[in-house]
Tab-separated table of C-alpha atoms in Angstrom:
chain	number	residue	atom	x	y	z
E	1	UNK	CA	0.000	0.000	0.000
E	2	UNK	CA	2.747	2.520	0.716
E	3	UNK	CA	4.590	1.775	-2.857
E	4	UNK	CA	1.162	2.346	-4.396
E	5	UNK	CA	0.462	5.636	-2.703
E	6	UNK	CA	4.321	6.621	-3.288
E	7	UNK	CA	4.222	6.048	-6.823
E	8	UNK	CA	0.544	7.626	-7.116
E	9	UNK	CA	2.467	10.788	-5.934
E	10	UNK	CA	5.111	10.748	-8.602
E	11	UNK	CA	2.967	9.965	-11.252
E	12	UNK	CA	0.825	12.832	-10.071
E	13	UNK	CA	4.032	14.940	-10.073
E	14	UNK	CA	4.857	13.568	-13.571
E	15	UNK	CA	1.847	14.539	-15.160
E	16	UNK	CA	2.283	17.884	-14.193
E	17	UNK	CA	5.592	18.198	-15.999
E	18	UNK	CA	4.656	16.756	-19.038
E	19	UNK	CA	1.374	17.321	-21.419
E	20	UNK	CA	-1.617	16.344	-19.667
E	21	UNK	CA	-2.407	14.793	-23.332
E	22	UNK	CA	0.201	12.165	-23.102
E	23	UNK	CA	0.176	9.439	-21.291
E	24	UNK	CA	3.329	8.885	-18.717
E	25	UNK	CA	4.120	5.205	-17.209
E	26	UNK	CA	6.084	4.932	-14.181
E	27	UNK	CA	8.324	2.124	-14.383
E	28	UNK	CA	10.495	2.884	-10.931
E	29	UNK	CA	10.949	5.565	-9.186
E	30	UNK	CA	13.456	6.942	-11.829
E	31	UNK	CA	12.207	5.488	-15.298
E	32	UNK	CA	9.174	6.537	-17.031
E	33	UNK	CA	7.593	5.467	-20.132
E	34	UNK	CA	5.871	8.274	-22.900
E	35	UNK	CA	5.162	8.921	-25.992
E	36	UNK	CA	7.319	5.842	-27.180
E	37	UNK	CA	10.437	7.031	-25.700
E	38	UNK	CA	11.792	6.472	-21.924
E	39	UNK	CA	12.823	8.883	-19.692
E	40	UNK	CA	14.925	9.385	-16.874
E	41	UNK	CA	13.484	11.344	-14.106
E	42	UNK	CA	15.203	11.458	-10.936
E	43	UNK	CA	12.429	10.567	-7.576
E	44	UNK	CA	9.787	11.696	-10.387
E	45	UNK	CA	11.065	15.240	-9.653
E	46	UNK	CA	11.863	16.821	-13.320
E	47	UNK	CA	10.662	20.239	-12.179
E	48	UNK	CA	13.728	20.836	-9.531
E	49	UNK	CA	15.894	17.306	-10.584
E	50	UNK	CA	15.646	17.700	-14.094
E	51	UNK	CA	14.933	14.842	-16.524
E	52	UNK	CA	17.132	13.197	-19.725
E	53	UNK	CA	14.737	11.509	-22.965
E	54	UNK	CA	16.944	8.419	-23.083
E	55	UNK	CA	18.019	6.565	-26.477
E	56	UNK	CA	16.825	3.468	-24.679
E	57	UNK	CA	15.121	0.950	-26.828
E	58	UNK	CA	11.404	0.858	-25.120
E	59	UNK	CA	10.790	-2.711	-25.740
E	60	UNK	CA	14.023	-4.845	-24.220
E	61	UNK	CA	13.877	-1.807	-21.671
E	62	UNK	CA	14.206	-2.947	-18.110
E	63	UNK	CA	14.947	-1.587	-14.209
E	64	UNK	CA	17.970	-3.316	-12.294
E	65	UNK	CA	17.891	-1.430	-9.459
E	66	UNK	CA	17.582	3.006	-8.559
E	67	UNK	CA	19.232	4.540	-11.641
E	68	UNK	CA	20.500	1.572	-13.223
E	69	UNK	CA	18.484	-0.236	-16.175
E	70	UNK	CA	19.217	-1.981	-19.042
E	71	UNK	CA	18.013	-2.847	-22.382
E	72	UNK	CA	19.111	-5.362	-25.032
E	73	UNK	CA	21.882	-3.586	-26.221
E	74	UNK	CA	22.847	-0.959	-23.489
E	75	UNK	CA	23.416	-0.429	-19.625
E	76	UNK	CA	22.356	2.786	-18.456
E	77	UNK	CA	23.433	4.880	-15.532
E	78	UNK	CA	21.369	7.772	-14.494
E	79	UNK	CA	20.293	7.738	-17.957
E	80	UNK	CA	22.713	7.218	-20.128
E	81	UNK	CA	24.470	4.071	-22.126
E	82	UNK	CA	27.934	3.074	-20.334
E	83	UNK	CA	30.408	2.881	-22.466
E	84	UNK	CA	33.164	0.799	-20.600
E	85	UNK	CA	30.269	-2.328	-19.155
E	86	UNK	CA	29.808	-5.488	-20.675
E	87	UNK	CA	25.857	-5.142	-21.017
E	88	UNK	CA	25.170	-8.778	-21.393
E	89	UNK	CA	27.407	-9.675	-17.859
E	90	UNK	CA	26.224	-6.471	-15.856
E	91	UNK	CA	25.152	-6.862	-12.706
E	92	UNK	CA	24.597	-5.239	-8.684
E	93	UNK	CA	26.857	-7.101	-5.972
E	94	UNK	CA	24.530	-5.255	-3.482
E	95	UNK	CA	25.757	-1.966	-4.420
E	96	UNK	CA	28.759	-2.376	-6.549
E	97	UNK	CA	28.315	-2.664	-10.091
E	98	UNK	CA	30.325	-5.232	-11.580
E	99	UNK	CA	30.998	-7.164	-14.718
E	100	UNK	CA	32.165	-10.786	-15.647
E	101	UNK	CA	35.473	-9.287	-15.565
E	102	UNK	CA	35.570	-5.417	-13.883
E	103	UNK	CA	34.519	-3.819	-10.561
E	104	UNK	CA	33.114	-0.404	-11.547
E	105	UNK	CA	32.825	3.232	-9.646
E	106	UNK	CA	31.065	6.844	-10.346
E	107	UNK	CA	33.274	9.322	-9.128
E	108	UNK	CA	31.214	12.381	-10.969
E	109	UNK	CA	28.660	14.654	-10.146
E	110	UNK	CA	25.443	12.642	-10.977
E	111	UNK	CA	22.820	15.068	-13.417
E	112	UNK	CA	19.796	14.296	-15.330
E	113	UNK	CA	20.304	17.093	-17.119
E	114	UNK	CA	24.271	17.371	-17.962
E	115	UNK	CA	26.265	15.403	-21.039
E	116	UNK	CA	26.114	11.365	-20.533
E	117	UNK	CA	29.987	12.022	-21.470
E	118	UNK	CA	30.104	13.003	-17.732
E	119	UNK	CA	27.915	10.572	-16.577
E	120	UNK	CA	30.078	7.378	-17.118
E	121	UNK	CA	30.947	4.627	-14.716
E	122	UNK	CA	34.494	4.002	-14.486
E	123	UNK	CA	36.976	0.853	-13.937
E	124	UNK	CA	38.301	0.258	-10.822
E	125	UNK	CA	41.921	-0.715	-11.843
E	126	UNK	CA	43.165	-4.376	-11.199
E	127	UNK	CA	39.641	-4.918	-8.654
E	128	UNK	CA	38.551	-8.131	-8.739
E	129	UNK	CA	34.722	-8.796	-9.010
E	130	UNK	CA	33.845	-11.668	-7.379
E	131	UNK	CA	35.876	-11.024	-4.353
E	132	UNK	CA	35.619	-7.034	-4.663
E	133	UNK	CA	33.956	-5.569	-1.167
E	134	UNK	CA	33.630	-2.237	0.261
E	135	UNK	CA	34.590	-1.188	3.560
E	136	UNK	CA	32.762	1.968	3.927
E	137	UNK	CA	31.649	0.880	7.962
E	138	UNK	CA	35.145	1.552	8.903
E	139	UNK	CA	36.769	4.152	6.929
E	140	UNK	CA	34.598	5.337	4.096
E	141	UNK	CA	35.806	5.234	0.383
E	142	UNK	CA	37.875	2.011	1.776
E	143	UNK	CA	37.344	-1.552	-0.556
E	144	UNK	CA	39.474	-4.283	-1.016
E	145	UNK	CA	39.469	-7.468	-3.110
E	146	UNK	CA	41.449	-10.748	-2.826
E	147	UNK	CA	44.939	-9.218	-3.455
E	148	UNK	CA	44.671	-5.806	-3.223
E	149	UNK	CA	42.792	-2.574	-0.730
E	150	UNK	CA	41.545	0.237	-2.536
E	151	UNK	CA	41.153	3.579	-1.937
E	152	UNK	CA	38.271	5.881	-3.269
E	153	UNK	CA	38.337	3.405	-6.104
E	154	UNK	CA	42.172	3.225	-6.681
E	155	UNK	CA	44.933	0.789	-5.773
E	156	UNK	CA	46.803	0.966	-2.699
E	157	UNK	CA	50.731	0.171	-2.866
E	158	UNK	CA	50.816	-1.371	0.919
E	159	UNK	CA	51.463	-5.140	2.089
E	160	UNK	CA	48.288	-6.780	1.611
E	161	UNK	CA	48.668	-9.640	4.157
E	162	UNK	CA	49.882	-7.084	7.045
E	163	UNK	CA	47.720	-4.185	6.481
E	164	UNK	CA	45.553	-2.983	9.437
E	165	UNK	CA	42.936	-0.822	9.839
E	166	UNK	CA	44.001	1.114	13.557
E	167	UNK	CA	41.106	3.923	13.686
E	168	UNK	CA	39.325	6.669	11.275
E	169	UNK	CA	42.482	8.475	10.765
E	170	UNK	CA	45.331	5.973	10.514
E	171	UNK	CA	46.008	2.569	9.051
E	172	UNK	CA	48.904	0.582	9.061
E	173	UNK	CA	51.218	-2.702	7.273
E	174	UNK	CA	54.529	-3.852	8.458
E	175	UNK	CA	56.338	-1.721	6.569
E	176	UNK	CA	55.097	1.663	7.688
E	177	UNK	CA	51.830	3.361	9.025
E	178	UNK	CA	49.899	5.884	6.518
E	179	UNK	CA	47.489	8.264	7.362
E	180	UNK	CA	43.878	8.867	6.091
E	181	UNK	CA	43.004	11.961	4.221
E	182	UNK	CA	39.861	12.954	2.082
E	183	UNK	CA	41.370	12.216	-1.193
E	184	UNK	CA	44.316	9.595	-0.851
E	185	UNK	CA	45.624	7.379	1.941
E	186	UNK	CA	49.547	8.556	2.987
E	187	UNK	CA	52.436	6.928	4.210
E	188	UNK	CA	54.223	9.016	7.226
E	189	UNK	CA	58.005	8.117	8.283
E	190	UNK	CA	57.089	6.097	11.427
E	191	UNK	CA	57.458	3.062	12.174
E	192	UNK	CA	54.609	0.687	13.475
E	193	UNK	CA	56.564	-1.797	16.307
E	194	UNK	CA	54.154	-0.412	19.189
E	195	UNK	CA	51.065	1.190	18.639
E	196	UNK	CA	48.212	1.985	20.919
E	197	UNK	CA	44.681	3.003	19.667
E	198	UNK	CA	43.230	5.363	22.016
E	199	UNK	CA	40.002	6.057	19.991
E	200	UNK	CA	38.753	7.368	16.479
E	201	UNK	CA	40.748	10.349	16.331
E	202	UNK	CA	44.395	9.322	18.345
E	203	UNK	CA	47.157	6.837	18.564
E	204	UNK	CA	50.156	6.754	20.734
E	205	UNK	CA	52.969	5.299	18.963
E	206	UNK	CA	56.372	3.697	21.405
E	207	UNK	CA	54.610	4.968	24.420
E	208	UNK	CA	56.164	7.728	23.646
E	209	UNK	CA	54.471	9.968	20.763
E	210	UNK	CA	51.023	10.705	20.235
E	211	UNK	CA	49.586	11.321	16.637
E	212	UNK	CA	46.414	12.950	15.307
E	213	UNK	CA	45.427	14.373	11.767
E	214	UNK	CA	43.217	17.873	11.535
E	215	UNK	CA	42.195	17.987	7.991
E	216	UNK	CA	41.173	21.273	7.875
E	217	UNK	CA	43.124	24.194	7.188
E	218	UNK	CA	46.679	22.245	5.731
E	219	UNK	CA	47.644	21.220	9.250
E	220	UNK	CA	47.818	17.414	8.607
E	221	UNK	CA	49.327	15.149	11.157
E	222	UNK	CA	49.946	16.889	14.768
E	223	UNK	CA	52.464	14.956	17.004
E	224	UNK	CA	52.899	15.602	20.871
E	225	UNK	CA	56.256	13.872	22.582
E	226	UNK	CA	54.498	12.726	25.941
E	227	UNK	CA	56.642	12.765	28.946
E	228	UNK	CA	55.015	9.442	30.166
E	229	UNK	CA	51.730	7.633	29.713
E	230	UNK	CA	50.805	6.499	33.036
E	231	UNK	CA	47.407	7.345	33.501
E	232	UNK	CA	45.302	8.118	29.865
E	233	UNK	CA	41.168	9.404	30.135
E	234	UNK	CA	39.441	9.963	27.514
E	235	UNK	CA	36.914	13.087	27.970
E	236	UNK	CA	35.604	12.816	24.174
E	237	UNK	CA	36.987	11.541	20.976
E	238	UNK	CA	38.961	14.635	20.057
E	239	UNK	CA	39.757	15.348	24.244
E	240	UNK	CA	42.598	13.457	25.756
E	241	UNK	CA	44.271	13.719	29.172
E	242	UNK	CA	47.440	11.816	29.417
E	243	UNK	CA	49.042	12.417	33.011
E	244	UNK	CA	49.213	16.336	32.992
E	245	UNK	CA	48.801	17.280	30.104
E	246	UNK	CA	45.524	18.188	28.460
E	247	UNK	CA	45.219	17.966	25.075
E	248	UNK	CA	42.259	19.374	22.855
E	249	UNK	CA	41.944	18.340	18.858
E	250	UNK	CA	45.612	16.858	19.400
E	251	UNK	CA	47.383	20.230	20.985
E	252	UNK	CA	47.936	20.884	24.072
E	253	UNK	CA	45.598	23.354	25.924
E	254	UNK	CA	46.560	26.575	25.881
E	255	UNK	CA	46.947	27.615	29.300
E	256	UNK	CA	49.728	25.819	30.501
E	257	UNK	CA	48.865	25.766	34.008
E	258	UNK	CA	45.279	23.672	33.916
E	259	UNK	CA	45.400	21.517	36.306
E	260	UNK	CA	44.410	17.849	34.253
E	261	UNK	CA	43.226	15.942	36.989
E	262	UNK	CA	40.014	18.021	37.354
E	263	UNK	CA	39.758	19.264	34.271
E	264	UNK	CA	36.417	19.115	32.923
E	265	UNK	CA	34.271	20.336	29.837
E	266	UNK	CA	31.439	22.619	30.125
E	267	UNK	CA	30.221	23.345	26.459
E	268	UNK	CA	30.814	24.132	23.099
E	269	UNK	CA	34.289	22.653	22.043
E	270	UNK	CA	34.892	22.605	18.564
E	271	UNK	CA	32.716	26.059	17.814
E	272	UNK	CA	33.698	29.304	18.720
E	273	UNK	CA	32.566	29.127	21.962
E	274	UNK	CA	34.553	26.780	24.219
E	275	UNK	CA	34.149	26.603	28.393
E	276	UNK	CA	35.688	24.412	30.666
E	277	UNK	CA	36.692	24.415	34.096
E	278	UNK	CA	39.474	22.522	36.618
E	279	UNK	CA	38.758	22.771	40.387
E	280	UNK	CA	40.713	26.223	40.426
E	281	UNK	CA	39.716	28.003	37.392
E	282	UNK	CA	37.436	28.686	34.382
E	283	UNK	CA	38.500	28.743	30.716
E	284	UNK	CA	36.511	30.579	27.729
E	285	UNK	CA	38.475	28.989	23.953
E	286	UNK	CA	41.269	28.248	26.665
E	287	UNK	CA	41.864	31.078	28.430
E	288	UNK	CA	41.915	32.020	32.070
E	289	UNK	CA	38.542	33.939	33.065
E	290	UNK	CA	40.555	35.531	35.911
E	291	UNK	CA	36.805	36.893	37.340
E	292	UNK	CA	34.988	34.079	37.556
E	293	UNK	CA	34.153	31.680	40.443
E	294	UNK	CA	34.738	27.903	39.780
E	295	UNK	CA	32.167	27.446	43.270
E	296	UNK	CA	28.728	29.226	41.316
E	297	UNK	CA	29.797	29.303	37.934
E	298	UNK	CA	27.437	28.011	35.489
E	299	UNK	CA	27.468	28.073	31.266
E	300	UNK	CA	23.908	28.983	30.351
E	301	UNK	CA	23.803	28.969	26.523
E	302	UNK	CA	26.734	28.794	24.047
E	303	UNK	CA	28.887	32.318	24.421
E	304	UNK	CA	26.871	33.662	27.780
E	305	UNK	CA	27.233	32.043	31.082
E	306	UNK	CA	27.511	33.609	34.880
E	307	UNK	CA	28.272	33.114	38.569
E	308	UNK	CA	27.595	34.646	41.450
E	309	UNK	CA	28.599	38.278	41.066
E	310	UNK	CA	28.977	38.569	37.026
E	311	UNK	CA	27.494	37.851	33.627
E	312	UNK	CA	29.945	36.355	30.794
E	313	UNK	CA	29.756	36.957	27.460
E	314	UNK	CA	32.354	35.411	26.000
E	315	UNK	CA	35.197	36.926	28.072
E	316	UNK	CA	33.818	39.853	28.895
E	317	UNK	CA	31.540	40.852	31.899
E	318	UNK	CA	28.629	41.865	30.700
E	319	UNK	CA	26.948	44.902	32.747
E	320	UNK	CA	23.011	45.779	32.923
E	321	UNK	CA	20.587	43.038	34.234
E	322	UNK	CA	20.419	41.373	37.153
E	323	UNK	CA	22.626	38.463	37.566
E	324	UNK	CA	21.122	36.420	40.474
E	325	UNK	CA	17.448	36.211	38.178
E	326	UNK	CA	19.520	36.637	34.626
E	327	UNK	CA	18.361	33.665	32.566
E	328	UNK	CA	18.272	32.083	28.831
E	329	UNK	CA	14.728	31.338	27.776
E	330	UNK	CA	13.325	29.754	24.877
E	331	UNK	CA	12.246	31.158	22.240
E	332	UNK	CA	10.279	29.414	20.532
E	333	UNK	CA	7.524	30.706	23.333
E	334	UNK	CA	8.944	34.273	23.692
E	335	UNK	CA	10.713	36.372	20.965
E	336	UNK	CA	13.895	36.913	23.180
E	337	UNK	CA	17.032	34.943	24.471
E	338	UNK	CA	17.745	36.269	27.946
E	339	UNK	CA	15.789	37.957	30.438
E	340	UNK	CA	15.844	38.719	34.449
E	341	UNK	CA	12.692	39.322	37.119
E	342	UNK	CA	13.974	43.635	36.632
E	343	UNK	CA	12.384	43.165	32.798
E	344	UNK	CA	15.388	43.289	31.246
E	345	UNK	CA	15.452	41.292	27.927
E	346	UNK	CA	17.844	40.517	25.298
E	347	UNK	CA	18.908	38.566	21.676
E	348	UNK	CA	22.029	36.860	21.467
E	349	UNK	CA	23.793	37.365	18.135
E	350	UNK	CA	27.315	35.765	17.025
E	351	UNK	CA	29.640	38.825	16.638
E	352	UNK	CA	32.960	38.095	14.375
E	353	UNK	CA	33.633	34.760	16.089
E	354	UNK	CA	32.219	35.870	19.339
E	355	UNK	CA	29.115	37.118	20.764
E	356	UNK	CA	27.123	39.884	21.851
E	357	UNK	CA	23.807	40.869	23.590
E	358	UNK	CA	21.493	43.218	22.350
E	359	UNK	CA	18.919	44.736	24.051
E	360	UNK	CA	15.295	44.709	23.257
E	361	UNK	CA	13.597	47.826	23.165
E	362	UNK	CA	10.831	48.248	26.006
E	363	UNK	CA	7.175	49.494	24.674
């Protein structure tokens, strides 16, 4: 009953795009039938997905599976005939389209609208097909076969028997360990006698050196030379505390002094608006809040937080309302952020990687 009602919708939606004098027959989700022809239609959508009249021949013309059909000459893919697939030995291993001989991938932007030259599946070099699996529940864009791994769809040169996955951001084989970027897998000058996985994100390598890749902004692989690993807690995947030293997205927090054994988070690491606390201080994007009391301090929404004797905004005091009744609210039932019992009332608005509070105007 759902299918029926689903495709009553798209055929609904299909007769809108097309003449209501001709006649449209939904074949899948994606394939429609009309005036002769068939068409690709992506989720029935043409008005915001576009749509591609394919050169399909209408009466060998059948539906594998989502975008993929074939007919007695042809496989198509989103569409259009593949050039590089054996039509007659084409098939769907789950999700991987193979042939008798070739393990193929899309590595395009997939269009109904754009040239079927761009819209070509591609061999994965040397993959076997009837061994060929992906690996995606690990580390995504990961596959391997019977001889070789592969590595958004090309060939990696490591030892095959040795090679280990360790977390999300490194892998190793005897030889050497590599680490895991968006576009290619990496070998780093380390070697791999003693390794210990801490979590997704770190590994400690000797006892000695501990490793973690930030992809963004160039920064690749950060290594910290640990003084000893006696004691290791994990706060979070990217928050590590290894004897004394605190480390936060694999540096070490910036002021020196936190003390690591009560170190805790409060809120917001990895935005712009970082608190946390050790039993002698609080820290705003880890720096010392000099003013604030560790006893009654208390984060109450992303940049603004207070104790007893000040409001925070970021780290600034902020003067005005009344801190002992000062409160966030939600607004979903009033048009405001914060408010105290003196009427006071203001909007929180980011500020150039910060924060501010603006007043709202009394009637």
């Amino acid at each position: 009953m759902k299918n029926i009602f689903k495709m009553g919708i798209i055929s609904t939606c299909i007769g809108l795009f097309f003449s209501c004098k001709e006649q449209v027959s939904p074949l899948s989700e994606d394939y429609y039938k009309k005036s002769g022809a068939i068409y690709f239609i992506p989720g029935g959508n043409g008005f915001e997905r576009g749509s591609r009249k394919t050169e399909a021949d209408v009466n060998s013309f059948s539906v594998i599976k989502g975008v993929y059909a074939r007919d007695k000459d042809n496989i198509y893919f989103m569409g259009c005939p593949q050039q590089f697939v054996d039509a007659k030995t084409f098939r769907l291993k789950g999700k991987i389209p193979i042939d008798q001989s070739h393990v193929f991938d899309f590595n395009g932007s997939p269009s109904a609208t754009g040239a079927c030259s761009k819209q070509q599946l591609t061999v994965v070099t040397g993959a076997d097909p009837e061994t060929y699996i992906t690996l995606y529940d690990t580390i995504p864009s990961l596959s391997k076969d019977k001889s070789h791994y592969f590595y958004n769809a090309q060939p990696l040169a490591v030892d095959y028997a040795s090679f280990k996955i360790l977390n999300e951001n490194f892998v190793k084989d005897q030889n050497r360990l590599y680490v895991v970027t968006q576009k290619s897998i990496n070998p780093l000058n380390y070697t791999t006698d003693k390794i210990d996985v801490l979590n997704n994100e770190y590994i400690i390598l000797d006892g000695k050196k501990l490793l973690y890749y930030q992809p963004y902004q160039g920064i690749g692989v950060l290594e910290t030379t640990l003084p000893s690993t006696n004691k290791i807690k994990l706060l979070d995947r990217k928050t590590v505390i290894i004897d004394q030293l605190v480390l936060i997205e694999g540096k070490k927090f910036e002021f020196a002094d936190v003390d690591a054994d009560s170190f805790k988070i409060l809120e917001g690491i990895g935005g712009n608006s970082f608190w946390s606390r050790d039993k002698n201080h609080i820290y705003y994007n880890e720096q010392l809040l000099t003013e604030a009391d560790p006893k009654t301090f208390e984060v109450l929404r992303r940049a603004v937080a207070k104790d007893a004797r000040h409001i925070f905004v970021g780290d600034k005091i902020f003067e005005g309302p009344d801190v002992k009744s000062f409160r966030s609210v939600d607004k979903a039932e009033v048009n405001h952020d914060f408010e105290d019992d003196l009427g006071n009332k203001y909007w929180y608005r980011p500020k150039e990687g910060d924060a501010e509070l603006v007043p709202v105007k009394k009637k």
